[in-house]
């Protein structure tokens, strides 16, 4: 026989008791959960914003400290740059320095005994010009040479000896070309001894057979020095006698 519950429905307990309040408690509970989630999200977002602000403040402080440190180290940076620039300048000078002492030593060895010089001008570069040249010297050939060069003028006993001196000059180590600016004998009828006693840049043709020359010796393979290197001037003197010759040298 089927059991029948005779207890009124409003007094029943347990799983058989009917829903008295309806769905409202579940709605309230859901709203509370949503509110709690929103509050948690809001708190989390606020914490993240605070952390980012603290991070920004920390980065600004680090940036200010780094800038201050950079300002303190700036003199050292400038000193390092100055030191590097000076080292590069010294290296460039060392690489471009020309050994004039060696050239003059070789010139004194290859110069024939019947050749004497009245002017000798050594310039490190074409930019330095021919300021130290004698009056009769021309800068035409020198201007076409970018590197070191010798400009010399003097006399010898004839045109053949001028050609021989040019050949001898080519034996100097580093010489790439030798140019003859001029080479001439004394004009006929000018008389002997017209240039006797002539000083620097004067006519050294004391006899009719003596040829006066102007020669430029180029060292094209040598590195071009810095513009700061100037001209090396060599003192000149007139030949003391017809049978003697003089050699100027520079260190």
Short mmCIF file of C-alpha atoms in Angstrom, two decimals:
data_model
loop_
_atom_site.label_atom_id
_atom_site.label_comp_id
_atom_site.label_asym_id
_atom_site.label_seq_id
_atom_site.Cartn_x
_atom_site.Cartn_y
_atom_site.Cartn_z
CA UNK A 1 0.00 0.00 0.00
CA UNK A 2 1.40 3.44 -0.87
CA UNK A 3 2.39 5.55 2.19
CA UNK A 4 0.68 8.88 2.60
CA UNK A 5 2.26 11.83 4.48
CA UNK A 6 -0.41 13.26 6.65
CA UNK A 7 1.82 16.15 8.00
CA UNK A 8 0.73 19.51 6.64
CA UNK A 9 3.11 20.80 3.98
CA UNK A 10 4.07 23.92 5.95
CA UNK A 11 5.27 21.79 8.84
CA UNK A 12 7.28 19.30 6.88
CA UNK A 13 11.15 19.23 7.29
CA UNK A 14 14.06 17.86 5.27
CA UNK A 15 14.20 17.26 1.56
CA UNK A 16 10.47 16.92 1.36
CA UNK A 17 9.88 20.46 2.65
CA UNK A 18 8.71 22.82 -0.13
CA UNK A 19 10.61 26.02 -1.20
CA UNK A 20 9.17 28.71 1.03
CA UNK A 21 11.06 31.88 -0.17
CA UNK A 22 11.45 31.21 -3.87
CA UNK A 23 14.59 32.14 -6.02
CA UNK A 24 15.29 35.43 -4.24
CA UNK A 25 18.01 34.09 -1.89
CA UNK A 26 19.93 32.69 -4.88
CA UNK A 27 19.71 36.00 -6.68
CA UNK A 28 21.00 37.83 -3.62
CA UNK A 29 23.79 35.31 -3.25
CA UNK A 30 24.76 35.71 -6.89
CA UNK A 31 24.78 39.49 -6.52
CA UNK A 32 27.01 39.21 -3.47
CA UNK A 33 29.43 36.99 -5.33
CA UNK A 34 29.52 39.40 -8.26
CA UNK A 35 30.06 42.31 -5.92
CA UNK A 36 32.85 40.46 -4.18
CA UNK A 37 34.51 39.69 -7.52
CA UNK A 38 34.21 43.34 -8.56
CA UNK A 39 35.72 44.54 -5.30
CA UNK A 40 38.57 42.03 -5.66
CA UNK A 41 39.19 43.17 -9.27
CA UNK A 42 39.09 46.81 -8.20
CA UNK A 43 41.56 46.18 -5.39
CA UNK A 44 43.86 44.24 -7.71
CA UNK A 45 43.74 46.98 -10.35
CA UNK A 46 44.42 49.64 -7.72
CA UNK A 47 47.38 47.66 -6.45
CA UNK A 48 48.76 47.31 -9.98
CA UNK A 49 48.34 51.03 -10.59
CA UNK A 50 50.16 51.80 -7.33
CA UNK A 51 52.95 49.41 -8.26
CA UNK A 52 53.32 51.04 -11.69
CA UNK A 53 53.40 54.49 -10.11
CA UNK A 54 56.05 53.33 -7.66
CA UNK A 55 58.01 51.81 -10.55
CA UNK A 56 57.76 55.06 -12.53
CA UNK A 57 58.95 57.03 -9.52
CA UNK A 58 61.84 54.60 -9.02
CA UNK A 59 62.83 54.82 -12.70
CA UNK A 60 62.74 58.62 -12.58
CA UNK A 61 65.00 58.56 -9.56
CA UNK A 62 67.37 56.15 -11.28
CA UNK A 63 67.36 58.31 -14.40
CA UNK A 64 68.16 61.42 -12.37
CA UNK A 65 70.96 59.56 -10.57
CA UNK A 66 72.33 58.31 -13.90
CA UNK A 67 72.27 61.81 -15.40
CA UNK A 68 74.01 63.21 -12.36
CA UNK A 69 76.61 60.45 -12.59
CA UNK A 70 77.07 61.17 -16.30
CA UNK A 71 77.63 64.84 -15.55
CA UNK A 72 80.21 63.90 -12.94
CA UNK A 73 82.00 61.61 -15.41
CA UNK A 74 81.82 64.05 -18.34
CA UNK A 75 85.30 65.54 -17.66
CA UNK A 76 86.75 62.04 -17.82
CA UNK A 77 84.99 61.41 -21.12
CA UNK A 78 86.32 64.67 -22.53
CA UNK A 79 89.80 63.81 -21.28
CA UNK A 80 89.59 60.37 -22.94
CA UNK A 81 88.47 61.95 -26.22
CA UNK A 82 91.27 64.52 -26.04
CA UNK A 83 93.77 61.77 -25.30
CA UNK A 84 92.52 59.71 -28.25
CA UNK A 85 92.69 62.72 -30.58
CA UNK A 86 96.23 63.51 -29.46
CA UNK A 87 97.30 59.89 -29.91
CA UNK A 88 95.86 59.93 -33.44
CA UNK A 89 97.72 63.18 -34.15
CA UNK A 90 100.98 61.78 -32.82
CA UNK A 91 100.51 58.60 -34.86
CA UNK A 92 99.76 60.61 -37.96
CA UNK A 93 102.82 62.78 -37.40
CA UNK A 94 105.00 59.72 -36.84
CA UNK A 95 103.68 58.05 -39.98
CA UNK A 96 104.06 61.17 -42.12
CA UNK A 97 107.42 62.35 -40.77
CA UNK A 98 110.04 62.44 -43.51
CA UNK A 99 113.68 61.51 -42.85
CA UNK A 100 115.42 64.61 -44.18
CA UNK A 101 118.64 63.71 -42.34
CA UNK A 102 118.98 60.50 -44.37
CA UNK A 103 118.23 62.32 -47.63
CA UNK A 104 120.84 64.99 -46.93
CA UNK A 105 123.38 62.33 -46.03
CA UNK A 106 122.78 60.51 -49.30
CA UNK A 107 122.85 63.79 -51.23
CA UNK A 108 126.28 64.62 -49.81
CA UNK A 109 127.52 61.20 -50.94
CA UNK A 110 126.19 61.19 -54.50
CA UNK A 111 126.98 64.84 -55.32
CA UNK A 112 129.83 65.01 -57.81
CA UNK A 113 132.85 67.04 -56.80
CA UNK A 114 132.35 69.46 -59.71
CA UNK A 115 128.81 70.38 -58.59
CA UNK A 116 128.18 73.10 -56.01
CA UNK A 117 124.85 74.27 -54.72
CA UNK A 118 123.89 77.87 -54.10
CA UNK A 119 120.38 77.16 -52.81
CA UNK A 120 118.70 74.14 -51.27
CA UNK A 121 115.10 74.19 -50.08
CA UNK A 122 113.38 71.17 -48.50
CA UNK A 123 109.58 71.23 -48.15
CA UNK A 124 107.43 68.53 -46.60
CA UNK A 125 104.41 69.06 -48.84
CA UNK A 126 103.30 71.04 -51.85
CA UNK A 127 101.01 73.13 -49.62
CA UNK A 128 104.03 74.59 -47.83
CA UNK A 129 105.09 76.18 -51.08
CA UNK A 130 108.46 77.57 -52.02
CA UNK A 131 108.67 80.35 -49.48
CA UNK A 132 112.26 79.49 -48.67
CA UNK A 133 113.40 79.22 -52.24
CA UNK A 134 115.90 81.58 -53.77
CA UNK A 135 114.81 84.33 -56.08
CA UNK A 136 115.60 82.33 -59.20
CA UNK A 137 113.70 79.25 -58.08
CA UNK A 138 110.33 78.54 -59.60
CA UNK A 139 107.53 76.70 -57.86
CA UNK A 140 106.10 75.30 -61.10
CA UNK A 141 107.45 71.80 -60.67
CA UNK A 142 107.17 71.92 -56.89
CA UNK A 143 103.50 72.82 -57.08
CA UNK A 144 102.76 69.56 -58.94
CA UNK A 145 104.30 67.43 -56.16
CA UNK A 146 102.02 66.69 -53.21
CA UNK A 147 104.63 65.07 -50.98
CA UNK A 148 108.16 65.98 -49.86
CA UNK A 149 110.55 67.48 -52.39
CA UNK A 150 113.92 69.19 -52.68
CA UNK A 151 114.39 72.39 -54.67
CA UNK A 152 118.00 73.12 -55.46
CA UNK A 153 119.97 75.45 -57.64
CA UNK A 154 123.67 75.62 -58.33
CA UNK A 155 126.32 75.30 -60.95
CA UNK A 156 128.55 72.69 -62.54
CA UNK A 157 131.08 72.49 -65.34
CA UNK A 158 128.86 71.99 -68.35
CA UNK A 159 125.49 70.64 -69.39
CA UNK A 160 126.74 67.04 -69.45
CA UNK A 161 127.57 67.33 -65.78
CA UNK A 162 124.03 68.61 -65.11
CA UNK A 163 122.66 65.48 -66.75
CA UNK A 164 125.06 63.36 -64.70
CA UNK A 165 123.97 65.08 -61.50
CA UNK A 166 120.32 64.38 -62.36
CA UNK A 167 121.17 60.71 -62.83
CA UNK A 168 123.01 60.68 -59.50
CA UNK A 169 120.05 62.25 -57.72
CA UNK A 170 117.85 59.34 -58.82
CA UNK A 171 120.06 57.04 -56.76
CA UNK A 172 118.81 58.60 -53.49
CA UNK A 173 116.51 56.17 -51.73
CA UNK A 174 112.87 57.22 -52.15
CA UNK A 175 113.34 59.54 -55.14
CA UNK A 176 110.60 58.95 -57.71
CA UNK A 177 111.43 61.65 -60.25
CA UNK A 178 113.86 64.48 -60.87
CA UNK A 179 112.78 67.54 -62.83
CA UNK A 180 115.07 70.15 -64.34
CA UNK A 181 113.46 73.58 -64.09
CA UNK A 182 116.26 75.26 -66.02
CA UNK A 183 119.86 74.67 -67.06
CA UNK A 184 121.83 77.28 -68.98
CA UNK A 185 125.33 78.50 -69.71
CA UNK A 186 126.41 82.10 -69.42
CA UNK A 187 125.40 84.27 -72.35
CA UNK A 188 128.15 84.91 -74.88
CA UNK A 189 129.76 88.29 -74.50
CA UNK A 190 128.74 88.63 -70.88
CA UNK A 191 132.34 88.25 -69.78
CA UNK A 192 133.88 85.90 -67.29
CA UNK A 193 133.46 86.36 -63.61
CA UNK A 194 130.16 88.16 -63.98
CA UNK A 195 128.69 86.11 -61.12
CA UNK A 196 131.82 85.99 -58.98
CA UNK A 197 131.12 86.75 -55.39
CA UNK A 198 127.38 86.37 -55.94
CA UNK A 199 125.44 85.57 -52.80
CA UNK A 200 122.36 83.47 -52.25
CA UNK A 201 120.30 83.21 -55.41
CA UNK A 202 123.01 85.01 -57.48
CA UNK A 203 124.54 83.92 -60.79
CA UNK A 204 127.26 81.37 -60.06
CA UNK A 205 128.46 81.12 -63.68
CA UNK A 206 131.94 82.48 -63.14
CA UNK A 207 133.20 81.01 -66.44
CA UNK A 208 131.62 80.63 -69.83
CA UNK A 209 131.58 76.82 -69.61
CA UNK A 210 129.80 76.72 -66.25
CA UNK A 211 126.12 75.79 -66.39
CA UNK A 212 123.63 77.06 -63.82
CA UNK A 213 120.72 74.72 -63.03
CA UNK A 214 117.50 74.58 -61.04
CA UNK A 215 116.34 71.06 -60.13
CA UNK A 216 113.37 69.67 -58.21
CA UNK A 217 113.67 66.20 -56.63
CA UNK A 218 110.35 64.52 -55.78
CA UNK A 219 109.56 61.84 -53.20
CA UNK A 220 106.04 60.94 -54.40
CA UNK A 221 105.93 57.60 -52.56
CA UNK A 222 106.40 59.25 -49.14
CA UNK A 223 103.22 59.95 -47.11
CA UNK A 224 101.99 63.53 -47.27
CA UNK A 225 102.74 65.19 -43.90
CA UNK A 226 100.21 67.19 -41.91
CA UNK A 227 99.83 70.88 -42.80
CA UNK A 228 101.56 71.82 -39.55
CA UNK A 229 104.89 70.67 -40.90
CA UNK A 230 106.49 73.63 -42.53
CA UNK A 231 109.46 74.37 -44.72
CA UNK A 232 113.02 73.45 -43.96
CA UNK A 233 115.29 76.17 -45.24
CA UNK A 234 118.95 75.52 -45.91
CA UNK A 235 121.52 78.28 -45.83
CA UNK A 236 123.17 79.12 -49.13
CA UNK A 237 126.58 80.39 -49.94
CA UNK A 238 128.43 81.30 -53.07
CA UNK A 239 131.13 78.96 -54.44
CA UNK A 240 134.47 79.92 -52.86
CA UNK A 241 136.46 79.25 -56.00
CA UNK A 242 136.18 77.76 -59.44
CA UNK A 243 137.72 74.44 -58.43
CA UNK A 244 135.85 74.11 -55.13
CA UNK A 245 132.24 73.22 -54.38
CA UNK A 246 129.98 73.59 -51.39
CA UNK A 247 127.29 71.36 -50.04
CA UNK A 248 124.51 72.62 -47.83
CA UNK A 249 122.87 70.20 -45.45
CA UNK A 250 120.01 70.25 -43.04
CA UNK A 251 119.15 68.13 -40.07
#
